[in-house]
Short mmCIF file of C-alpha atoms (C1' of nucleotides) in Angstrom, two decimals:
data_model
loop_
_atom_site.label_atom_id
_atom_site.label_comp_id
_atom_site.label_asym_id
_atom_site.label_seq_id
_atom_site.Cartn_x
_atom_site.Cartn_y
_atom_site.Cartn_z
CA MET A 29 4.40 9.05 21.40
CA LYS A 30 7.45 7.46 19.83
CA LYS A 31 6.79 5.79 16.53
CA ARG A 32 7.42 2.27 15.45
CA SER A 33 9.64 2.25 12.38
CA TYR A 34 10.97 -0.42 10.10
CA GLN A 35 14.39 1.18 10.27
CA GLN A 36 15.20 0.27 6.71
CA TYR A 37 16.83 2.36 4.03
CA CYS A 38 14.15 1.43 1.54
CA PRO A 39 11.50 3.70 -0.01
CA LEU A 40 8.74 1.17 0.47
CA ALA A 41 9.57 0.72 4.15
CA THR A 42 9.90 4.48 4.54
CA GLY A 43 6.54 5.03 2.90
CA LEU A 44 4.94 2.41 5.07
CA ASP A 45 6.42 4.06 8.13
CA ILE A 46 4.28 7.03 7.19
CA ILE A 47 1.04 5.62 5.79
CA GLY A 48 1.34 1.95 6.70
CA GLN A 49 -0.38 2.01 10.04
CA ARG A 50 -3.93 0.94 10.56
CA TRP A 51 -6.62 3.31 9.19
CA THR A 52 -4.15 5.78 7.71
CA LEU A 53 -4.69 4.89 4.04
CA LEU A 54 -8.43 4.89 4.61
CA ILE A 55 -8.18 8.44 5.86
CA VAL A 56 -6.32 9.27 2.66
CA ARG A 57 -9.05 7.55 0.66
CA GLU A 58 -11.70 9.71 2.29
CA LEU A 59 -9.74 12.87 1.54
CA LEU A 60 -9.07 11.78 -2.03
CA ILE A 61 -12.81 11.86 -2.58
CA ALA A 62 -13.20 15.28 -1.02
CA PRO A 63 -11.95 17.40 1.87
CA LYS A 64 -13.82 16.47 5.02
CA ARG A 65 -14.32 17.63 8.52
CA TYR A 66 -13.42 15.63 11.59
CA LYS A 67 -16.87 14.26 12.22
CA ALA A 68 -17.40 13.19 8.63
CA LEU A 69 -14.18 11.19 8.78
CA LEU A 70 -15.29 9.46 11.95
CA GLU A 71 -18.62 8.59 10.41
CA ASN A 72 -17.03 6.98 7.38
CA LEU A 73 -14.50 5.07 9.46
CA PRO A 74 -16.58 3.21 12.03
CA GLY A 75 -14.52 1.15 14.41
CA MET A 76 -11.80 3.73 14.54
CA GLY A 77 -11.36 5.34 17.92
CA THR A 78 -11.67 9.09 18.00
CA ASN A 79 -8.35 9.39 19.80
CA LEU A 80 -6.67 7.38 17.06
CA LEU A 81 -8.16 9.56 14.33
CA ALA A 82 -6.96 12.67 16.10
CA GLU A 83 -3.47 11.26 16.46
CA ARG A 84 -3.29 10.10 12.84
CA LEU A 85 -4.44 13.48 11.58
CA LYS A 86 -1.88 15.23 13.72
CA THR A 87 0.90 12.97 12.48
CA LEU A 88 -0.11 13.36 8.85
CA MET A 89 -0.20 17.12 9.24
CA ASN A 90 3.29 17.14 10.75
CA LEU A 91 4.52 15.09 7.81
CA GLY A 92 2.92 17.43 5.30
CA VAL A 93 0.54 14.86 3.85
CA ILE A 94 -2.63 16.68 4.86
CA GLU A 95 -3.50 20.17 6.01
CA GLN A 96 -6.34 21.83 7.81
CA ILE A 97 -8.05 24.74 6.12
CA VAL A 98 -11.17 26.82 6.53
CA GLN A 99 -13.69 25.93 3.89
CA LEU A 100 -16.15 28.63 2.82
CA THR A 101 -18.54 26.64 0.65
CA PRO A 102 -21.07 25.23 1.15
CA CYS A 103 -20.66 26.47 4.71
CA VAL A 104 -17.86 27.83 6.86
CA SER A 105 -16.09 24.93 8.50
CA LYS A 106 -12.66 23.57 9.29
CA VAL A 107 -11.82 20.70 6.99
CA TYR A 108 -8.87 18.43 6.40
CA GLN A 109 -7.56 18.09 2.88
CA LEU A 110 -4.63 16.50 1.12
CA THR A 111 -1.56 18.52 0.30
CA ASP A 112 0.15 18.00 -3.05
CA LEU A 113 2.27 15.38 -1.34
CA GLY A 114 -0.82 13.62 -0.09
CA GLN A 115 -2.50 13.88 -3.46
CA GLU A 116 0.37 11.89 -4.91
CA LEU A 117 -0.88 8.96 -2.88
CA GLU A 118 -3.65 8.58 -5.44
CA LYS A 119 -1.53 6.29 -7.59
CA PRO A 120 -0.72 3.83 -4.78
CA VAL A 121 -4.30 3.95 -3.55
CA LEU A 122 -5.70 3.24 -6.99
CA ALA A 123 -3.24 0.40 -7.51
CA LEU A 124 -4.21 -1.17 -4.20
CA THR A 125 -7.86 -0.62 -5.00
CA GLN A 126 -7.51 -2.46 -8.28
CA TRP A 127 -5.74 -5.32 -6.56
CA GLY A 128 -8.24 -5.49 -3.73
CA SER A 129 -11.29 -5.43 -5.97
CA GLN A 130 -10.89 -9.08 -6.89
CA PHE A 131 -11.45 -10.03 -3.26
CA LEU A 132 -14.55 -7.94 -2.89
CA LYS A 133 -17.04 -10.17 -4.63
CA LYS A 134 -17.63 -12.69 -1.87
CA LYS A 135 -17.98 -10.18 0.92
CA PRO A 136 -20.90 -10.22 3.31
CA PRO A 137 -23.46 -7.52 2.57
CA LYS A 138 -23.42 -6.41 6.19
CA PHE A 139 -20.27 -4.45 5.54
CA LEU A 140 -20.39 -0.70 5.50
CA PHE A 141 -20.89 0.75 2.04
CA ARG A 142 -20.55 4.25 0.62
CA PRO A 143 -21.20 5.07 -3.03
CA GLU A 144 -18.18 7.42 -3.06
CA TRP A 145 -15.91 4.41 -2.76
CA VAL A 146 -17.15 3.11 -6.08
CA LEU A 147 -15.82 6.27 -7.69
CA ILE A 148 -12.33 5.22 -6.65
CA VAL A 149 -12.91 1.83 -8.22
CA ILE A 150 -13.85 3.52 -11.47
CA LYS A 151 -10.72 5.63 -11.41
CA ALA A 152 -8.61 2.58 -10.63
CA ALA A 153 -10.09 0.52 -13.44
CA PHE A 154 -10.12 3.25 -16.05
CA ASN A 155 -8.34 2.39 -19.25
CA PRO A 156 -7.66 5.38 -21.51
CA GLN A 157 -7.41 3.15 -24.57
CA LYS A 158 -10.99 2.00 -24.18
CA ALA A 159 -12.16 5.58 -23.92
CA ALA A 160 -10.50 6.79 -27.10
CA TYR A 161 -12.68 8.84 -29.46
CA LEU A 162 -15.48 9.05 -26.91
CA SER A 163 -16.91 12.16 -25.33
CA ILE A 164 -19.67 11.64 -22.80
CA CYS A 165 -20.79 13.37 -19.66
CA CYS A 166 -23.32 11.77 -17.34
CA GLU A 167 -24.72 13.00 -14.08
CA TRP A 168 -25.43 10.46 -11.37
CA HIS A 169 -27.67 10.38 -8.35
CA VAL A 170 -26.70 7.39 -6.24
CA ASP A 171 -28.27 7.06 -2.80
CA GLY A 172 -28.55 10.82 -2.60
CA LEU A 173 -24.94 11.39 -3.66
CA ILE A 174 -24.74 13.58 -6.75
CA PHE A 175 -21.71 13.51 -9.02
CA TYR A 176 -20.82 13.50 -12.66
CA ILE A 177 -18.51 11.43 -14.78
CA ARG A 178 -17.00 12.92 -17.89
CA VAL A 179 -15.04 10.96 -20.46
CA ASP A 180 -13.31 13.01 -23.09
CA GLU A 181 -10.34 12.33 -25.37
CA GLY A 182 -9.27 9.34 -23.33
CA ARG A 183 -9.41 11.29 -20.10
CA LEU A 184 -11.64 10.61 -17.12
CA GLU A 185 -13.04 13.25 -14.83
CA ILE A 186 -15.11 12.50 -11.77
CA LYS A 187 -16.36 15.28 -9.55
CA LEU A 188 -18.91 15.59 -6.80
CA GLY A 189 -21.81 17.89 -7.55
CA ALA A 190 -24.02 18.44 -10.58
CA ALA A 191 -22.76 18.47 -14.15
CA GLU A 192 -23.06 21.45 -16.46
CA ASN A 193 -24.24 19.85 -19.67
CA PRO A 194 -24.80 16.14 -19.10
CA VAL A 195 -26.12 14.11 -22.02
CA ALA A 196 -27.82 11.85 -19.54
CA THR A 197 -28.79 11.74 -15.88
CA VAL A 198 -29.05 8.46 -14.03
CA LYS A 199 -30.68 7.73 -10.70
CA THR A 200 -29.98 4.45 -8.99
CA ASP A 201 -29.12 2.91 -5.63
CA GLY A 202 -25.66 2.22 -4.25
CA PRO A 203 -25.67 -1.58 -4.37
CA SER A 204 -26.85 -1.61 -7.98
CA PHE A 205 -24.21 0.93 -8.92
CA ALA A 206 -21.49 -1.09 -7.19
CA ALA A 207 -22.60 -4.38 -8.71
CA LEU A 208 -22.57 -2.78 -12.11
CA VAL A 209 -19.12 -1.26 -11.83
CA LEU A 210 -17.67 -4.41 -10.26
CA GLY A 211 -19.01 -6.45 -13.14
CA GLU A 212 -21.33 -8.55 -11.00
CA SER A 213 -24.49 -7.41 -12.74
CA ARG A 214 -25.27 -6.51 -16.30
CA LEU A 215 -26.73 -3.12 -17.10
CA LYS A 216 -29.69 -4.77 -18.80
CA ASP A 217 -30.65 -6.73 -15.69
CA ILE A 218 -30.48 -3.69 -13.44
CA ILE A 219 -32.65 -1.66 -15.80
CA VAL A 220 -35.17 -4.47 -15.94
CA LYS A 221 -35.28 -4.54 -12.15
CA GLY A 222 -36.29 -0.90 -12.27
CA ALA A 223 -33.36 0.24 -10.15
CA PHE A 224 -32.03 2.41 -12.93
CA LYS A 225 -33.76 5.53 -14.14
CA ILE A 226 -32.21 7.28 -17.11
CA THR A 227 -33.05 10.76 -18.25
CA GLY A 228 -31.55 11.73 -21.58
CA SER A 229 -29.51 9.53 -23.88
CA GLY A 230 -29.65 5.90 -22.80
CA LEU A 231 -27.07 5.00 -25.43
CA ALA A 232 -24.60 7.39 -23.82
CA VAL A 233 -25.03 5.61 -20.51
CA VAL A 234 -24.53 2.21 -22.11
CA ARG A 235 -21.37 3.39 -23.83
CA MET A 236 -20.03 4.91 -20.67
CA MET A 237 -20.66 1.82 -18.60
CA GLN A 238 -18.78 -0.28 -21.11
CA ILE A 239 -15.77 1.84 -20.28
CA LEU A 240 -16.19 2.08 -16.54
CA CYS A 241 -16.94 -1.50 -15.57
CA ILE A 242 -14.14 -3.62 -14.19
CA GLN A 243 -12.68 -6.01 -16.70
CA ASP A 244 -10.66 -9.05 -15.78
CA SER A 245 -6.93 -8.61 -16.30
CA HIS A 246 -6.91 -10.94 -19.29
CA THR A 247 -9.24 -8.68 -21.22
CA GLN A 248 -7.26 -5.60 -20.27
CA SER A 249 -3.96 -7.05 -21.43
CA GLU A 250 -5.53 -7.95 -24.75
CA ILE A 251 -6.42 -4.37 -25.38
CA ALA A 252 -3.10 -2.99 -24.21
CA MET B 6 -6.16 -16.14 15.58
CA LYS B 7 -9.17 -14.09 14.53
CA LYS B 8 -8.37 -11.28 12.19
CA ARG B 9 -9.09 -7.62 12.54
CA SER B 10 -11.04 -6.37 9.56
CA TYR B 11 -12.21 -2.97 8.42
CA GLN B 12 -15.60 -4.46 7.60
CA GLN B 13 -16.08 -2.17 4.65
CA TYR B 14 -17.42 -2.97 1.22
CA CYS B 15 -14.52 -1.18 -0.42
CA PRO B 16 -11.70 -2.68 -2.49
CA LEU B 17 -9.04 -0.63 -0.77
CA ALA B 18 -10.22 -1.67 2.68
CA THR B 19 -10.52 -5.27 1.50
CA GLY B 20 -7.02 -5.20 0.09
CA LEU B 21 -5.67 -3.68 3.28
CA ASP B 22 -7.41 -6.39 5.27
CA ILE B 23 -5.13 -8.79 3.42
CA ILE B 24 -1.81 -7.00 3.02
CA GLY B 25 -2.25 -4.00 5.29
CA GLN B 26 -0.85 -5.46 8.49
CA ARG B 27 2.61 -4.73 9.72
CA TRP B 28 5.46 -6.39 7.76
CA THR B 29 3.20 -7.99 5.18
CA LEU B 30 4.06 -5.73 2.24
CA LEU B 31 7.73 -6.02 3.11
CA ILE B 32 7.43 -9.78 2.80
CA VAL B 33 5.89 -9.21 -0.60
CA ARG B 34 8.76 -6.89 -1.48
CA GLU B 35 11.31 -9.58 -0.62
CA LEU B 36 9.48 -12.13 -2.74
CA LEU B 37 9.12 -9.70 -5.63
CA ILE B 38 12.90 -9.62 -5.81
CA ALA B 39 13.22 -13.38 -5.73
CA PRO B 40 11.75 -16.46 -4.05
CA LYS B 41 13.30 -16.90 -0.63
CA ARG B 42 13.45 -19.39 2.16
CA TYR B 43 12.22 -18.74 5.65
CA LYS B 44 15.56 -17.83 7.10
CA ALA B 45 16.42 -15.43 4.31
CA LEU B 46 13.17 -13.57 4.90
CA LEU B 47 13.88 -13.35 8.59
CA GLU B 48 17.35 -11.98 7.92
CA ASN B 49 16.06 -9.23 5.64
CA LEU B 50 13.31 -8.25 8.06
CA PRO B 51 15.10 -7.63 11.35
CA GLY B 52 12.79 -6.61 14.14
CA MET B 53 10.11 -8.99 12.98
CA GLY B 54 9.36 -11.80 15.39
CA THR B 55 9.81 -15.27 13.99
CA ASN B 56 6.34 -16.23 15.15
CA LEU B 57 4.87 -13.28 13.31
CA LEU B 58 6.65 -14.19 10.09
CA ALA B 59 5.36 -17.75 10.32
CA GLU B 60 1.83 -16.55 10.89
CA ARG B 61 1.96 -14.01 8.05
CA LEU B 62 3.28 -16.62 5.65
CA LYS B 63 0.55 -19.03 6.63
CA THR B 64 -2.14 -16.41 6.17
CA LEU B 65 -0.79 -15.32 2.79
CA MET B 66 -0.67 -18.93 1.65
CA ASN B 67 -4.28 -19.50 2.69
CA LEU B 68 -5.27 -16.42 0.73
CA GLY B 69 -3.38 -17.58 -2.35
CA VAL B 70 -0.94 -14.68 -2.42
CA ILE B 71 2.16 -16.82 -1.94
CA GLU B 72 2.99 -20.50 -2.23
CA GLN B 73 5.69 -22.79 -0.98
CA ILE B 74 7.62 -24.81 -3.53
CA VAL B 75 10.74 -26.94 -3.68
CA GLN B 76 13.47 -25.07 -5.47
CA LEU B 77 16.09 -27.15 -7.29
CA THR B 78 18.64 -24.48 -8.21
CA PRO B 79 21.08 -23.45 -6.91
CA CYS B 80 20.34 -26.04 -4.25
CA VAL B 81 17.38 -28.10 -3.15
CA SER B 82 15.38 -26.11 -0.63
CA LYS B 83 11.86 -25.11 0.26
CA VAL B 84 11.20 -21.54 -0.73
CA TYR B 85 8.27 -19.15 -0.65
CA GLN B 86 7.30 -17.42 -3.84
CA LEU B 87 4.51 -15.19 -5.07
CA THR B 88 1.56 -16.64 -6.92
CA ASP B 89 0.17 -14.79 -9.93
CA LEU B 90 -2.14 -13.04 -7.53
CA GLY B 91 0.78 -12.01 -5.39
CA GLN B 92 2.78 -10.91 -8.40
CA GLU B 93 0.00 -8.45 -9.20
CA LEU B 94 1.01 -6.60 -6.06
CA GLU B 95 4.00 -5.28 -7.98
CA LYS B 96 2.03 -2.28 -9.20
CA PRO B 97 0.92 -1.14 -5.74
CA VAL B 98 4.38 -1.82 -4.33
CA LEU B 99 6.08 0.19 -7.06
CA ALA B 100 3.63 3.04 -6.62
CA LEU B 101 4.24 3.14 -2.89
CA THR B 102 7.97 2.88 -3.50
CA GLN B 103 7.90 5.89 -5.77
CA TRP B 104 5.92 7.86 -3.23
CA GLY B 105 8.14 6.83 -0.35
CA SER B 106 11.38 7.61 -2.13
CA GLN B 107 11.00 11.33 -1.56
CA PHE B 108 11.20 10.74 2.18
CA LEU B 109 14.29 8.60 1.98
CA LYS B 110 16.87 11.32 1.54
CA LYS B 111 17.15 12.51 5.13
CA LYS B 112 17.30 9.09 6.70
CA PRO B 113 19.98 8.12 9.19
CA PRO B 114 22.63 5.89 7.66
CA LYS B 115 22.29 3.43 10.52
CA PHE B 116 19.25 1.92 8.84
CA LEU B 117 19.45 -1.50 7.31
CA PHE B 118 20.29 -1.46 3.64
CA ARG B 119 20.16 -4.11 0.90
CA PRO B 120 21.15 -3.38 -2.69
CA GLU B 121 18.22 -5.46 -3.96
CA TRP B 122 15.88 -2.79 -2.70
CA VAL B 123 17.40 -0.29 -5.09
CA LEU B 124 16.29 -2.52 -7.95
CA ILE B 125 12.70 -1.90 -6.91
CA VAL B 126 13.35 1.82 -6.94
CA ILE B 127 14.64 1.54 -10.49
CA LYS B 128 11.55 -0.35 -11.57
CA ALA B 129 9.33 2.18 -9.84
CA ALA B 130 11.02 5.16 -11.45
CA PHE B 131 11.37 3.69 -14.92
CA ASN B 132 9.88 5.80 -17.65
CA PRO B 133 9.49 3.96 -20.99
CA GLN B 134 9.50 7.22 -22.90
CA LYS B 135 13.01 8.04 -21.75
CA ALA B 136 14.21 4.63 -22.85
CA ALA B 137 12.88 4.83 -26.38
CA TYR B 138 15.32 3.88 -29.14
CA LEU B 139 17.86 2.58 -26.61
CA SER B 140 19.18 -0.94 -26.29
CA ILE B 141 21.69 -1.50 -23.51
CA CYS B 142 22.53 -4.38 -21.23
CA CYS B 143 24.79 -3.88 -18.22
CA GLU B 144 25.90 -6.35 -15.61
CA TRP B 145 26.27 -5.10 -12.05
CA HIS B 146 28.23 -6.28 -9.05
CA VAL B 147 27.00 -4.37 -6.02
CA ASP B 148 28.22 -5.47 -2.60
CA GLY B 149 28.54 -9.00 -3.89
CA LEU B 150 25.08 -9.02 -5.44
CA ILE B 151 25.21 -9.79 -9.15
CA PHE B 152 22.41 -8.76 -11.48
CA TYR B 153 21.89 -7.28 -14.88
CA ILE B 154 19.74 -4.49 -16.22
CA ARG B 155 18.57 -4.57 -19.78
CA VAL B 156 16.84 -1.71 -21.55
CA ASP B 157 15.40 -2.51 -24.92
CA GLU B 158 12.67 -0.90 -27.03
CA GLY B 159 11.34 1.03 -24.08
CA ARG B 160 11.20 -2.06 -21.90
CA LEU B 161 13.12 -2.66 -18.70
CA GLU B 162 14.34 -6.04 -17.52
CA ILE B 163 16.09 -6.60 -14.22
CA LYS B 164 17.17 -10.07 -13.20
CA LEU B 165 19.45 -11.51 -10.55
CA GLY B 166 22.46 -13.36 -11.89
CA ALA B 167 24.99 -12.70 -14.64
CA ALA B 168 24.06 -11.28 -18.04
CA GLU B 169 24.63 -13.09 -21.30
CA ASN B 170 26.10 -10.38 -23.47
CA PRO B 171 26.52 -7.22 -21.43
CA VAL B 172 28.08 -4.24 -23.17
CA ALA B 173 29.47 -3.18 -19.81
CA THR B 174 30.09 -4.54 -16.34
CA VAL B 175 30.10 -2.27 -13.32
CA LYS B 176 31.41 -2.95 -9.84
CA THR B 177 30.46 -0.62 -7.05
CA ASP B 178 29.27 -0.56 -3.46
CA GLY B 179 25.68 -0.39 -2.25
CA PRO B 180 25.62 3.15 -0.86
CA SER B 181 27.14 4.58 -4.03
CA PHE B 182 24.66 2.68 -6.13
CA ALA B 183 21.75 3.90 -4.01
CA ALA B 184 22.96 7.50 -3.98
CA LEU B 185 23.27 7.38 -7.75
CA VAL B 186 19.82 5.96 -8.41
CA LEU B 187 18.18 8.23 -5.86
CA GLY B 188 19.75 11.23 -7.56
CA GLU B 189 21.81 12.26 -4.54
CA SER B 190 25.16 11.84 -6.28
CA ARG B 191 26.29 12.42 -9.82
CA LEU B 192 27.87 9.59 -11.73
CA LYS B 193 30.93 11.73 -12.35
CA ASP B 194 31.56 12.27 -8.64
CA ILE B 195 31.25 8.59 -7.81
CA ILE B 196 33.67 7.62 -10.56
CA VAL B 197 36.13 10.23 -9.33
CA LYS B 198 35.88 8.75 -5.83
CA GLY B 199 36.97 5.45 -7.31
CA ALA B 200 33.88 3.62 -6.09
CA PHE B 201 32.84 2.77 -9.62
CA LYS B 202 34.74 0.35 -11.82
CA ILE B 203 33.51 -0.03 -15.36
CA THR B 204 34.54 -2.79 -17.71
CA GLY B 205 33.40 -2.33 -21.29
CA SER B 206 31.55 0.65 -22.68
CA GLY B 207 31.51 3.54 -20.26
CA LEU B 208 29.18 5.47 -22.54
CA ALA B 209 26.62 2.70 -22.27
CA VAL B 210 26.69 3.00 -18.50
CA VAL B 211 26.29 6.76 -18.66
CA ARG B 212 23.31 6.41 -21.02
CA MET B 213 21.70 3.79 -18.85
CA MET B 214 22.07 5.80 -15.67
CA GLN B 215 20.41 8.77 -17.33
CA ILE B 216 17.38 6.56 -17.69
CA LEU B 217 17.45 4.83 -14.33
CA CYS B 218 18.03 7.71 -11.95
CA ILE B 219 15.10 9.17 -10.10
CA GLN B 220 13.90 12.44 -11.56
CA ASP B 221 11.76 14.90 -9.72
CA SER B 222 8.13 14.86 -10.76
CA HIS B 223 8.42 18.17 -12.56
CA THR B 224 10.98 16.78 -14.95
CA GLN B 225 8.91 13.66 -15.52
CA SER B 226 5.77 15.57 -16.37
CA GLU B 227 7.69 17.67 -18.88
CA ILE B 228 8.65 14.55 -20.76
CA ALA B 229 5.22 12.98 -20.56
"C1'" DC C 27 20.89 -25.87 11.15
"C1'" DT C 28 16.32 -24.71 9.30
"C1'" DG C 29 11.50 -24.04 10.11
"C1'" DC C 30 8.47 -23.16 12.92
"C1'" DA C 31 5.52 -23.04 17.91
"C1'" DT C 32 5.09 -21.30 22.63
"C1'" DC C 33 5.34 -17.95 26.12
"C1'" DC C 34 5.46 -13.29 27.94
"C1'" DG C 35 5.98 -8.10 28.39
"C1'" DC C 36 4.67 -4.12 25.96
"C1'" DC C 37 2.86 -1.10 22.76
"C1'" DT C 38 -1.00 -0.02 19.83
"C1'" DC C 39 -5.66 -0.12 19.22
"C1'" DG C 40 -10.77 0.43 20.15
"C1'" DA C 41 -14.57 1.94 23.03
"C1'" DT C 42 -16.40 5.04 26.32
"C1'" DA C 43 -16.44 9.09 28.92
"C1'" DC C 44 -15.35 13.74 29.26
"C1'" DT C 45 -13.99 18.87 28.07
"C1'" DG C 46 -13.48 23.41 25.47
"C1'" DC D 25 -18.35 20.01 16.78
"C1'" DA D 26 -13.65 18.85 17.63
"C1'" DG D 27 -11.08 16.90 19.92
"C1'" DT D 28 -8.56 14.86 24.93
"C1'" DA D 29 -8.28 11.33 28.70
"C1'" DT D 30 -8.70 6.81 30.33
"C1'" DC D 31 -8.51 1.90 30.34
"C1'" DG D 32 -9.19 -2.99 28.89
"C1'" DA D 33 -8.08 -6.08 24.99
"C1'" DG D 34 -5.41 -7.62 21.43
"C1'" DG D 35 -1.55 -7.51 18.10
"C1'" DC D 36 3.37 -7.17 18.13
"C1'" DG D 37 8.45 -8.05 19.39
"C1'" DG D 38 11.92 -10.78 21.65
"C1'" DA D 39 13.50 -14.87 23.82
"C1'" DT D 40 13.26 -19.55 24.06
"C1'" DG D 41 12.03 -24.42 22.97
"C1'" DC D 42 11.64 -28.22 19.83
"C1'" DA D 43 11.11 -31.27 15.78
"C1'" DG D 44 12.92 -32.77 11.27
#
DNA sequence: CTGCATCCGCCTCGATACTG
DNA sequence: CAGTATCGAGGCGGATGCAG
């Protein structure tokens, strides 16, 4: 039960002592998307032993990174969620996500995929400057997952669930959505393939995707 | 020799497959400060097996994160340094550093300490808005380590070595420097203790430290 | 002396089985 | 559903050996 520590008076080493072990940041990723119950975490983290998950959750709770609460909607259940301290891990997670995305392209398609993870990529790649003077809200249905993306006054909002007043609704499949966001496919090609069904303003969707797709760092620095 | 992978089509998981193993990000931290030779890395990472360091370095080289070059100054030697790809890890490292710094305060003083690490904290905590309209360059001698910090037009520059035209030169010890940057001691108290010797403009040093010290997140959000 | 490679004991991890 | 218990395998840490 004793922990392995770097024993260094350094914030990075101290942080890694807490969230640097295997699987821990992936647990945080899952909870950044939404609070989840024990079983849901296990399902999204295949390969992780159930004992290890239990121990990680216990440790993170002791450290005040996550907490366990009783959720009332949509049904009564015990779920784990990030505390404010844990929520502050969003910045590091997004930074690592942005860095890691350039290695993703040549990955075998056998790997596990969840459309929620693409939402993190969008957050990581978001550039407020590109979104200036735009105000769009789209609802998405990707592999059964429903969420909306709202861009307004240079701010980005992504939430699970249906939107209130979307200007467009898009239905597509996970791989197409990922390829689009990662810049591996063009919107035009995916629409032609028929994997993209738009209800409402198509122009709004086009505009939004111009903002959300990953750009290479050269392009980004030009704009900044 | 086979690697353990998360097998997920997710940028975060992919990134962690590369730099998520034990010690790897600390190697990156060392190389973010300056290129180093094998032995120097080993000295700054006590507890790490020499075999493990060799294997990590090899892996990182194969992945294009670091490279080995022949350094000519100050003496001819083979050193490891970050590639452009590796340099892009600065953002994640700084983000994790900022997060981890709030856990640092109650750490036992027996832990290993290097003044270079404080430089990363300064970079992580730097807020361009606070530095607006300021132009200061100070040279520091901390536990024998010489470096300078330049603030100019909202930009921060930290480099090892002597400054060209510093408005002030400060000599102090590592713990005082760390306590100051981490906001655990006030500049006044450290000067009174005699652990702080300023040559040149004392006001410049005071101004600069107001910028460089860690602020709690509440204060930062007020300014932003 | 630096820059690794080899060997070995141990701790962590991953899979399965089991319990409240 | 939410964990706990168990155990084999593999990554890690320390000591040592060796070549340039």
